[in-house]
Coordinates of C-alpha atoms in Angstrom, one line a residue:
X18 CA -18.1 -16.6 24.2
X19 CA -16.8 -14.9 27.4
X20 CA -17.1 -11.4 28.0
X21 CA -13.5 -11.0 26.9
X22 CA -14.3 -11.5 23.3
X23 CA -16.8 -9.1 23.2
X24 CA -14.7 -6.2 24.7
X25 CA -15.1 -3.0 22.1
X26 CA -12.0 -0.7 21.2
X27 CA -12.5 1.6 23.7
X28 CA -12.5 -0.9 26.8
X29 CA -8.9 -2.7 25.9
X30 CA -6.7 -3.8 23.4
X31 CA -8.0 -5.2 20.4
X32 CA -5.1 -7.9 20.2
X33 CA -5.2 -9.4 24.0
X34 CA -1.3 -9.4 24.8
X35 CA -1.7 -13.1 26.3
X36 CA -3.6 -14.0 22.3
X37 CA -1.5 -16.0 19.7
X38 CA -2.8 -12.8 17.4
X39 CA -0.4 -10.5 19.0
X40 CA 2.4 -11.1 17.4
X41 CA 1.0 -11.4 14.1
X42 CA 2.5 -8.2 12.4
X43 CA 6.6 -9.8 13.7
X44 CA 5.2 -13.5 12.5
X45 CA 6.7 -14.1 8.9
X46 CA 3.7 -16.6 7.8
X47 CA 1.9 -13.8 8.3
X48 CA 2.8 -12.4 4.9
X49 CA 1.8 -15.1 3.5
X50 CA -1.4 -15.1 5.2
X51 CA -1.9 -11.4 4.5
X52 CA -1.4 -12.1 0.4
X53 CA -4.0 -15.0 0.9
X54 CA -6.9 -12.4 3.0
X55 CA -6.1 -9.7 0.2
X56 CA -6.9 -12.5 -3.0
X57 CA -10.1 -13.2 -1.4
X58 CA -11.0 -9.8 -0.9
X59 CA -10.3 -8.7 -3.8
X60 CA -12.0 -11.7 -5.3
X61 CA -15.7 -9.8 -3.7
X62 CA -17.3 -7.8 -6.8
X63 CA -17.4 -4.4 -4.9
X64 CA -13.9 -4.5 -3.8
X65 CA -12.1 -5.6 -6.4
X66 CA -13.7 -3.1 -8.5
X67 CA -12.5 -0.3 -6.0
X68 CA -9.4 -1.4 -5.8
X69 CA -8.9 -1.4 -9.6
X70 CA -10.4 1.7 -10.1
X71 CA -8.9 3.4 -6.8
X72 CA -6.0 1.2 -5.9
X73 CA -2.3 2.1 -6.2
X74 CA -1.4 -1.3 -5.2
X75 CA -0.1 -2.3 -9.2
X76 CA 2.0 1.0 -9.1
X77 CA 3.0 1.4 -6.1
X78 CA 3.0 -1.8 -4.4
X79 CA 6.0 -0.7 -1.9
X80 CA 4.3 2.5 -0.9
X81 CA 0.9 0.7 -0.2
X82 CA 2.0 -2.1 2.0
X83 CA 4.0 0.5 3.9
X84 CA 1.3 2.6 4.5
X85 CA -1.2 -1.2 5.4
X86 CA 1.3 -2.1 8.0
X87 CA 1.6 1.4 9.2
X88 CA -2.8 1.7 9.6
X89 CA -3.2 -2.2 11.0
X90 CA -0.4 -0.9 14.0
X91 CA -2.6 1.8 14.9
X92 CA -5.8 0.1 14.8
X93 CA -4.6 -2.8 16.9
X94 CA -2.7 -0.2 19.7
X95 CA -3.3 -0.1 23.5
X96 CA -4.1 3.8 22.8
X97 CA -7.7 3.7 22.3
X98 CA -7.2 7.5 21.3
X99 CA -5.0 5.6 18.3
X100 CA -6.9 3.4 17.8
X101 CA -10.2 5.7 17.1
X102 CA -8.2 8.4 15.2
X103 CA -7.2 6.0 13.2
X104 CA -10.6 4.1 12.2
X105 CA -11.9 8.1 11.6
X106 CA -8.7 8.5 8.8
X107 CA -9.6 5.1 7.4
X108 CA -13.3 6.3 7.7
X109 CA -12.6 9.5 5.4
X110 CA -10.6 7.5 3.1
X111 CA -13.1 5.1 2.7
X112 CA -16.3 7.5 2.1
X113 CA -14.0 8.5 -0.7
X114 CA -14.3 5.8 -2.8
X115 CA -17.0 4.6 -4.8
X116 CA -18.6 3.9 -8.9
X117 CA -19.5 1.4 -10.7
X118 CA -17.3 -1.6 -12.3
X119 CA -17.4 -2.5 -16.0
X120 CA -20.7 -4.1 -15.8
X121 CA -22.4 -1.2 -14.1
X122 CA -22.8 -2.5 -10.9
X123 CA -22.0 -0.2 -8.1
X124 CA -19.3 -0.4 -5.2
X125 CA -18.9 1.7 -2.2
X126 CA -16.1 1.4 0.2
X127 CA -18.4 2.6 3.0
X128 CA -20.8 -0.6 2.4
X129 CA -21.0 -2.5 5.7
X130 CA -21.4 -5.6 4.9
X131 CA -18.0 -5.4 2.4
X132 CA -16.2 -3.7 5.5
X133 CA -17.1 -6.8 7.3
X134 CA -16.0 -9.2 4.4
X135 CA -12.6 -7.8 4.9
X136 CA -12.5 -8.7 8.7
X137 CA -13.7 -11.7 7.8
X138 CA -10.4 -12.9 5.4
X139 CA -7.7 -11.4 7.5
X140 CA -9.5 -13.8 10.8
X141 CA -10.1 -16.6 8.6
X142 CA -6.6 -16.5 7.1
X143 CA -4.9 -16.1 10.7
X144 CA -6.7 -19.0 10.9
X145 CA -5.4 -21.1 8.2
X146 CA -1.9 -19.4 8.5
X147 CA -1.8 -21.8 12.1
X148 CA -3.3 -24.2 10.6
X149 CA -1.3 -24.7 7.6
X150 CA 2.1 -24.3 9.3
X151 CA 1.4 -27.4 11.8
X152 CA 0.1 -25.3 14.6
X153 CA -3.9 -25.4 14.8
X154 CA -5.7 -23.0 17.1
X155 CA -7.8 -24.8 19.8
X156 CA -11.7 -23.5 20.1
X157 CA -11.2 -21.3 22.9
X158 CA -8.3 -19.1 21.5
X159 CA -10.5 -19.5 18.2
X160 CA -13.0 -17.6 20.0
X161 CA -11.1 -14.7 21.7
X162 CA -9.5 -14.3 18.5
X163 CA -12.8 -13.8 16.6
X164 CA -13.7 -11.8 19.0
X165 CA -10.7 -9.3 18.6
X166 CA -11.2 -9.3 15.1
X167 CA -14.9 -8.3 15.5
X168 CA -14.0 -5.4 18.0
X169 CA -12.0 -4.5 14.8
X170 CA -15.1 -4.1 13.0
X171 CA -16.9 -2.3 15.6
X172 CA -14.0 0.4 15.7
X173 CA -14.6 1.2 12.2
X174 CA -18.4 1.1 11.9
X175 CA -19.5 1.3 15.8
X176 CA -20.8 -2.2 16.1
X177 CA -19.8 -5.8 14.2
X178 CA -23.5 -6.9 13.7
X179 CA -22.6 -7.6 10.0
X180 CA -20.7 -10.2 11.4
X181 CA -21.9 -13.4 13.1
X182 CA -21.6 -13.0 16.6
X183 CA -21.1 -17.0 17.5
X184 CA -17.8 -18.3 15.9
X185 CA -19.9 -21.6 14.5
X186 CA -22.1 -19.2 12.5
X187 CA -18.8 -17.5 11.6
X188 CA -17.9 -20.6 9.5
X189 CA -21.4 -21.0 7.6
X190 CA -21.3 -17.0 6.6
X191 CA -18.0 -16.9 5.2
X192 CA -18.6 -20.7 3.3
X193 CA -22.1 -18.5 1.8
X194 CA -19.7 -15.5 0.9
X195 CA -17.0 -17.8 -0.7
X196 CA -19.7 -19.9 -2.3
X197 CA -22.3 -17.4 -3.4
X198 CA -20.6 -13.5 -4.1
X199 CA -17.2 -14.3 -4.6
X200 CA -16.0 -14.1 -8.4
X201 CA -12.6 -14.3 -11.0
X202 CA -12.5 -10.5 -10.7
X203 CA -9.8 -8.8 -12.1
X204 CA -8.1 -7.1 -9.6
X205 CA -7.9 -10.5 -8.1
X206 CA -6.4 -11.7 -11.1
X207 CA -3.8 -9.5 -10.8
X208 CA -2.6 -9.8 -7.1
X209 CA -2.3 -13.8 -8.4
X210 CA -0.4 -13.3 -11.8
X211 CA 0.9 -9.9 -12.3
X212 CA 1.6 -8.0 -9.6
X213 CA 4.4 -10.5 -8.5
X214 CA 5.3 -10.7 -12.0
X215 CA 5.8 -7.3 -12.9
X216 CA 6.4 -5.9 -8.8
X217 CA 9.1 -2.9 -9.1
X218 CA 12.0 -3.0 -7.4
X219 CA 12.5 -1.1 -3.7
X220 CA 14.6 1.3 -3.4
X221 CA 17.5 -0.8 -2.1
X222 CA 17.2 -2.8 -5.3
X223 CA 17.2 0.3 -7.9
X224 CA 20.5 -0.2 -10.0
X225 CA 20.1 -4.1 -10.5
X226 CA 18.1 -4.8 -13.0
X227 CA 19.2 -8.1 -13.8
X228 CA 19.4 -9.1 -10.1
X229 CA 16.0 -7.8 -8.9
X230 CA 14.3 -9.5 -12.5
X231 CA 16.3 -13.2 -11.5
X232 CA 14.7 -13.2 -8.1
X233 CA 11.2 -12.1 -9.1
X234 CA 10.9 -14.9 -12.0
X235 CA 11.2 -17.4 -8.9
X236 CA 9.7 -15.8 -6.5
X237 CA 6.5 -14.7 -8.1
X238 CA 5.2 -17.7 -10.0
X239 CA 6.0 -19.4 -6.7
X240 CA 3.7 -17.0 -4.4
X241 CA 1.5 -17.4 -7.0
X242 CA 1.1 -21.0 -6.7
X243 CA 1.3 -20.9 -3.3
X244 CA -1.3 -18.2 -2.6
X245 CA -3.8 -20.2 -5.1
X246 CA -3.3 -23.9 -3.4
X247 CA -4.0 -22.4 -0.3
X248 CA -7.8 -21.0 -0.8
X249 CA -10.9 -22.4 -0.1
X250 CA -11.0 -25.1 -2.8
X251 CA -14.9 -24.0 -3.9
X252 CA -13.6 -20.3 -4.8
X253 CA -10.4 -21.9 -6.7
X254 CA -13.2 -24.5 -8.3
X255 CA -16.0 -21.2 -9.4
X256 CA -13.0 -19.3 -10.5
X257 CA -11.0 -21.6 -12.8
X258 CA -8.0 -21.5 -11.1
X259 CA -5.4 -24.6 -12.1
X260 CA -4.0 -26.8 -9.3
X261 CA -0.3 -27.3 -9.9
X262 CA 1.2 -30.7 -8.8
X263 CA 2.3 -29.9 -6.0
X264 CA 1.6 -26.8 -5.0
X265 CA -0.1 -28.2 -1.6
X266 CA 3.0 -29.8 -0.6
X267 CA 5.0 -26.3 -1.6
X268 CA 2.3 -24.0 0.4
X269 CA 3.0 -26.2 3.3
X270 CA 6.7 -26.3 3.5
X271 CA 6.7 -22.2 2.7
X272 CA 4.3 -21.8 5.9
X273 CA 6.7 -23.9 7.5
X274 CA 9.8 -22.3 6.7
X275 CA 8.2 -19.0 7.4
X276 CA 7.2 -19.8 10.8
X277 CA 11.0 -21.1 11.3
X278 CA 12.3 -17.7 11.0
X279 CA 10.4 -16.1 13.9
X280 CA 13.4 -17.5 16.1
X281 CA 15.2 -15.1 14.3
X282 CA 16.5 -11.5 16.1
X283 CA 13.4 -9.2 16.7
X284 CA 14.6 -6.8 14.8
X285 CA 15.6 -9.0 11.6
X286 CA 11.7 -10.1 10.8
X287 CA 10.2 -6.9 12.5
X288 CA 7.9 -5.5 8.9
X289 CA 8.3 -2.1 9.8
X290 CA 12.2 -2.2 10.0
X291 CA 11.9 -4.0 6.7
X292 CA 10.2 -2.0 4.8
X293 CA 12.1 1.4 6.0
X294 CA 15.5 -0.8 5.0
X295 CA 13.8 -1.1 1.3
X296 CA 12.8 2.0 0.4
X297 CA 15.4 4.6 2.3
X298 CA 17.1 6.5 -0.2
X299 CA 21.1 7.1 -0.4
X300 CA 21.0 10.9 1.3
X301 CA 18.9 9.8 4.4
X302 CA 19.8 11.1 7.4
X303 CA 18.5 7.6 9.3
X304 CA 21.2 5.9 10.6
X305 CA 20.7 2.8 9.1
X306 CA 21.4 4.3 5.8
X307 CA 25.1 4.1 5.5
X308 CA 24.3 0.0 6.0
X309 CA 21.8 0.1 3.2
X310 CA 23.6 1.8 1.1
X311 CA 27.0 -0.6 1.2
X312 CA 24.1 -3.4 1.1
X313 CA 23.1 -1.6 -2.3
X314 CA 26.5 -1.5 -3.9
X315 CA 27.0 -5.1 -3.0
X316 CA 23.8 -5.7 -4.5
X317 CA 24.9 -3.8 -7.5
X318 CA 28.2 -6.1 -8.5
X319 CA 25.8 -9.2 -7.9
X320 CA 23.8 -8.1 -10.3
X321 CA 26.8 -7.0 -12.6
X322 CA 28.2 -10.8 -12.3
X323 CA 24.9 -12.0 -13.3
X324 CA 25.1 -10.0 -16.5
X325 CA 28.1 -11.7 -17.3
X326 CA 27.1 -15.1 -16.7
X327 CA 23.6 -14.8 -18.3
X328 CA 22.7 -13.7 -22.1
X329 CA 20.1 -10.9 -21.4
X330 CA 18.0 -8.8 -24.1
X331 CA 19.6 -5.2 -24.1
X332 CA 16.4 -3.4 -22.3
X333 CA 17.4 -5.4 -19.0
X334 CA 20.3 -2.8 -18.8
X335 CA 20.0 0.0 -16.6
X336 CA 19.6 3.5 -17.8
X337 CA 22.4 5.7 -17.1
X338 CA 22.0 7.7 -13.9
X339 CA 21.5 11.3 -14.6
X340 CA 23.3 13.9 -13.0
X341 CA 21.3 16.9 -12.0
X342 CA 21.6 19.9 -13.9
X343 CA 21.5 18.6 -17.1
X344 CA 19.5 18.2 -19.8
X345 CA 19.5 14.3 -19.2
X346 CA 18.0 15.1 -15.7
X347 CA 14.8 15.5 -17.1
X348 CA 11.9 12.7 -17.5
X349 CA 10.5 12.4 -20.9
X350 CA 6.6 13.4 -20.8
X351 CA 5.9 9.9 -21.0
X352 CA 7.9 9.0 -18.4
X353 CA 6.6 11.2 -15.9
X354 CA 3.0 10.5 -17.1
X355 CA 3.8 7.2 -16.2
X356 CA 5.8 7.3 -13.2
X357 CA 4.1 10.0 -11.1
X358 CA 0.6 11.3 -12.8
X359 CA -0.8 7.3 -13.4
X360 CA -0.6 6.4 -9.4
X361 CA -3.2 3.7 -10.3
X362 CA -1.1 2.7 -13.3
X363 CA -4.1 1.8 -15.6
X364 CA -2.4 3.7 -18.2
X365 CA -4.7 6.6 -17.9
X366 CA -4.8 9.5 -15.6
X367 CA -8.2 10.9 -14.2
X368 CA -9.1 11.6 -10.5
X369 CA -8.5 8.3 -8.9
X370 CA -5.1 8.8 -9.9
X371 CA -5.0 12.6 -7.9
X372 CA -6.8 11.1 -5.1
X373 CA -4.4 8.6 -4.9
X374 CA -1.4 11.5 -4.5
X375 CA -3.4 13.7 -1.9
X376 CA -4.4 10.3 -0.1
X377 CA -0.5 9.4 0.0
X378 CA 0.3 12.8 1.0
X379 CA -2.6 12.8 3.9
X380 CA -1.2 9.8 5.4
X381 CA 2.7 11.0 5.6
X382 CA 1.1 14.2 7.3
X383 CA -1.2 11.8 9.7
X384 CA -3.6 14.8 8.8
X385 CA -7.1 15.6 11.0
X386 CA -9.6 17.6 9.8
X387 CA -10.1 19.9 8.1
X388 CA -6.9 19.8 7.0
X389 CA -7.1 16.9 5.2
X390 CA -10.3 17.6 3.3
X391 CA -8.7 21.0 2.2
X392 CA -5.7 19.0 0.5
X393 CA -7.8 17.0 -1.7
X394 CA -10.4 20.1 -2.2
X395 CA -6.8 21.6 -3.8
X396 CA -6.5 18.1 -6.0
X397 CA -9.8 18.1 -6.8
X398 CA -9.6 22.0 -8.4
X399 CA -6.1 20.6 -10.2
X400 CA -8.2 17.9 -11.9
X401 CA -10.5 19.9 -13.2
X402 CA -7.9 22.2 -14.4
X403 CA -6.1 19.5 -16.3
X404 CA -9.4 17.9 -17.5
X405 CA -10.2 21.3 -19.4
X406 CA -6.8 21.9 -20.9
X407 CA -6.1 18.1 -22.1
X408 CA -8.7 16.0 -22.5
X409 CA -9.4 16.2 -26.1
X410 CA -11.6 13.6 -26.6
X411 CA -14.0 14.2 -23.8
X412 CA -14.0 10.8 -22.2
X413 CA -13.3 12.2 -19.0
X414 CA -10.0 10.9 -18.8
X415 CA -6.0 12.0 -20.1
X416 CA -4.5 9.2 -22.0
X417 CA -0.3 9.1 -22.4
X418 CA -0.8 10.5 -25.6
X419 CA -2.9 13.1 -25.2
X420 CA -0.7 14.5 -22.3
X421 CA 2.4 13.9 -25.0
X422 CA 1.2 15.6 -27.6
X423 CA -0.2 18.6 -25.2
X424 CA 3.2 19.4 -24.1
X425 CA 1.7 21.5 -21.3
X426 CA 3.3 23.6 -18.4
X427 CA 1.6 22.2 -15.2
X428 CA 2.6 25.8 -13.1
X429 CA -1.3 26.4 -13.4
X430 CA -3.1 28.7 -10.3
X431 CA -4.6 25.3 -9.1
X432 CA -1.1 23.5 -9.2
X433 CA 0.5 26.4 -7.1
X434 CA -2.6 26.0 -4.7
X435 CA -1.5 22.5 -4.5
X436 CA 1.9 23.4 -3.4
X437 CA -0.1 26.3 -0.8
X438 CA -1.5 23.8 0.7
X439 CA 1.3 21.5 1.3
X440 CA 3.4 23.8 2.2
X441 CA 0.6 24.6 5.0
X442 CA 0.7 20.8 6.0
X443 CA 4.4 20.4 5.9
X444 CA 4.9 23.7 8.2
X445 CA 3.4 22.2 11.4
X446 CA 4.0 25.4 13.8
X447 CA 2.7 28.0 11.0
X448 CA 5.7 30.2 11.4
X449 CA 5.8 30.6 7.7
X450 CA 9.4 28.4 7.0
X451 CA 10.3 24.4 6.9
X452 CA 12.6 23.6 9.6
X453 CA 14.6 20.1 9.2
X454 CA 12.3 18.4 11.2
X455 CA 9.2 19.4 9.4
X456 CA 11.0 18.4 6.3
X457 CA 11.8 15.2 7.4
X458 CA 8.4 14.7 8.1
X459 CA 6.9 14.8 4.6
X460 CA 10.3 13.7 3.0
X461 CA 11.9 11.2 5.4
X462 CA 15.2 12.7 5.1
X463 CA 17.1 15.2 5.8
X464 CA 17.2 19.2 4.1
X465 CA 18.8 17.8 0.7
X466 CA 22.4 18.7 -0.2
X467 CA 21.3 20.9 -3.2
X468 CA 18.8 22.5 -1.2
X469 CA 19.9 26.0 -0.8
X470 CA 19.3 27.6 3.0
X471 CA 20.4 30.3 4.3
X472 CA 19.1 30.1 8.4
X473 CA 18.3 26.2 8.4
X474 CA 14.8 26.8 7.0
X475 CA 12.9 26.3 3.6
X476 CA 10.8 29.1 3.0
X477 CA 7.4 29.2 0.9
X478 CA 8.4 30.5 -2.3
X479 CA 11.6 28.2 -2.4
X480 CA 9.2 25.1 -1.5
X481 CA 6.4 26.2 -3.7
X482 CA 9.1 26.6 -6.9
X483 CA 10.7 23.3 -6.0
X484 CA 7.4 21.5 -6.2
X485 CA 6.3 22.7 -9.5
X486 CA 9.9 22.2 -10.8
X487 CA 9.4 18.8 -10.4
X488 CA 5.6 18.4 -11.1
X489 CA 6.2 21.1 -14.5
X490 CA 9.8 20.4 -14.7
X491 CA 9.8 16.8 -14.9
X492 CA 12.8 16.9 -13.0
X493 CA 14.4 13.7 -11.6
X494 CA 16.6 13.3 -8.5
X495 CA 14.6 15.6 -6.4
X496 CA 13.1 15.3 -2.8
X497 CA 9.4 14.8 -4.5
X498 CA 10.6 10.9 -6.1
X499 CA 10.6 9.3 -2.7
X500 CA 7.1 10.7 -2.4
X501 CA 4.9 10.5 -5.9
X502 CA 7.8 8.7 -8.3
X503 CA 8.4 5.7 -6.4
X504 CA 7.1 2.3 -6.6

């Protein structure tokens, strides 16, 4: 290998502009890629445990790819001051998270051989992305690509010994990994049958039931087949997995037809723009919002013809739309157990789930230290609060029911800290008030049209009652959806 491929993230770009990986994140196929390296992660024992344990990627899918895209950007920047703030954030997050699976075996997301695992499946699948879309890489830009990917590694854990450093030894390591550690885990399970399955609508989509259900019954069994035909035939062999006739021939031609839509406008494939477009919500201030939203009402008599032409059971109906102010505005405890408290959406709610909320909330901020450690010290104290007040039965977690039947006004001292301490994150120049852009910052959008201002700022006690409104209140339509509610 030349000295190129061995360049660390402080001496240059990890993705060489002149590299076929550079234009990975704009490259369609590499979606499908990207749903490929996450199966076979999530297929290793100590990270699909964390993920199903820590994960909000069942709940929140949207919110979670959002924030992937946003993290691989900044690790692969020219900056190298991005670049290492960012593999500290993902550092912190990281030392986080760790336990023990169903069978008692232990995970850590700080393990350094798993880290390198993860490398491992997003360079092998770049790999087979080329390959399986008629376009295989020759040895040398093989090479400098492996490289790249293993000053990746080094970025997060100062060097990439866990890796091989030759490209040939590459191959024999990951055929050990696939062979020997790799297992039907459950979280792997459920990126392969579920998640597509059940995946929430994006915001742009709300209001069409019937539309948004019609596209996923194709789409997902068919990413589901595709995503299975295209691993490493002696994981789909240990795991059980069925081959479908042909599903080779289908993973090709979608490869194919994904790679034929890079000759499309820049800004039409660019993930970033795609993802904003999805989730922006009706009262955003970003320009592209008036678009969206006349895209949205289309999308809304589509899905009204559909209904027409198709017999549907009643519960594919949408609910009515509340207006705020009334009594209809308000979520049903099981709703907002559900929809905001379960961010891991196992159905239960214990600290994964408020780790989850303050890890969401630490990325929108971007926040350093000790900033961010003081925001989840402020969960942390929240949890133990509602541990003491609801869980009856002691097992450490707070089922639906228990929450239900408890009935219980949230406004605690450690849920007002909560609110302290965003309010502290959110108000960036510490003059005490939220100006527009600060609250675009956390919210994405402008000061709200109910919001009441009297100079152009939010102050404290306005921000702190708003928040427990909605986390006490249960109230929908408010700022706070976007951010906790939201798939």
């Amino acid at each position: 290998m030349t000295a190129e491929t061995t360049e660390t993230a402080d001496e240059a770009p990890l993705l060489d502009p002149e590299s076929h990986s550079s234009g990975f994140f704009d490259d369609p196929r590499w979606a499908l890629a990207v749903i490929r390296a996450t199966v076979l992660e999530a297929a290793h024992p100590q990270i699909g445990a964390a993920l199903i344990d820590n994960s909000t990627f069942v709940a929140h899918p949207w919110r979670r790819l959002r924030n992937t895209v946003v993290s691989m950007r900044r690790m692969f920047d020219t900056d190298p001051a991005t670049r290492e703030r960012e593999a500290a954030r993902l550092n912190r997050l990281h030392a986080r998270i760790n336990g023990s699976d169903s069978r008692g075996r232990t995970y850590d997301a700080m393990d350094r051989a798993t880290r390198a695992w993860v490398i491992a499946t997003l360079f092998e699948s770049a790999v087979t992305m080329f390959r399986m879309s008629g376009q295989p890489l020759d040895q040398h830009t093989m090479e400098r690509m492996y490289g790249q990917y293993r000053a990746y590694l080094a970025a997060l854990d100062g060097d990439a010994s866990e890796l091989p450093e030759d490209l040939n030894d590459f191959w024999r390591y990951f055929d050990q990994v696939v062979e020997n550690e790799l297992e039907n885990t459950e979280a792997a399970r459920v990126i392969l049958y579920r998640l597509f399955d059940h995946l929430p609508a994006p915001a742009l989509l709300e209001g069409t039931p019937t539309l948004w259900a019609a596209g996923r019954a194709v789409v997902g069994p068919l990413l589901g087949a595709i995503t299975v035909a295209s691993l490493p035939e002696t994981y789909r062999r240990r795991a059980g997995l069925p081959d479908m006739p042909g599903a080779p021939t289908l993973m090709r031609s979608a490869y194919l037809a994904a790679g034929l839509t890079r000759f499309l406008p820049d800004s039409w494939i660019n993930p970033e723009n795609i993802i904003e477009a999805l989730s922006l919500s009706p009262d955003s201030d970003d320009p592209r919002a008036r678009t969206v939203t006349a895209l949205r009402t289309r999308m809304k008599r589509a899905s009204a013809l559909l209904r027409l032409l198709t017999p549907l059971s009643s519960d594919t109906h949408p609910a009515p739309t509340p207006s705020a102010g009334t009594e209809d505005s308000r979520r049903s405890a099981q709703e907002f157990f559900h929809r905001v408290l379960d961010q891991t959406g196992d159905g239960q709610l214990d600290w994964p789930d408020l780790a989850a909320m303050a890890r969401e909330l630490s990325t929108r901020f971007d926040l350093d230290e000790p900033e961010e450690t003081r925001l989840y010290d402020s969960f942390a104290t929240w949890w133990r609060e509602l541990q003491a007040a609801l869980d009856t039965d002691g097992d450490g977690r707070i089922s639906a029911e228990e929450y239900a039947h408890a009935i219980p006004t949230l406004a605690g001292p450690a849920l007002i800290r909560v609110a302290e301490v965003l309010f502290d994150a959110t108000d960036k120049d510490g003059n005490g008030s939220i100006d527009a852009n600060e609250y675009r910052t956390l919210f994405r959008t402008a000061f709200h049209r109910d919001l009441t201002t009297t100079d152009g700022t939010y102050g404290r006690s306005a921000f702190v009652g708003d928040f427990l409104s909605f986390m006490a209140g249960r109230r929908m339509g408010t700022p706070y959806d976007p951010l906790l509610a939201d798939a």
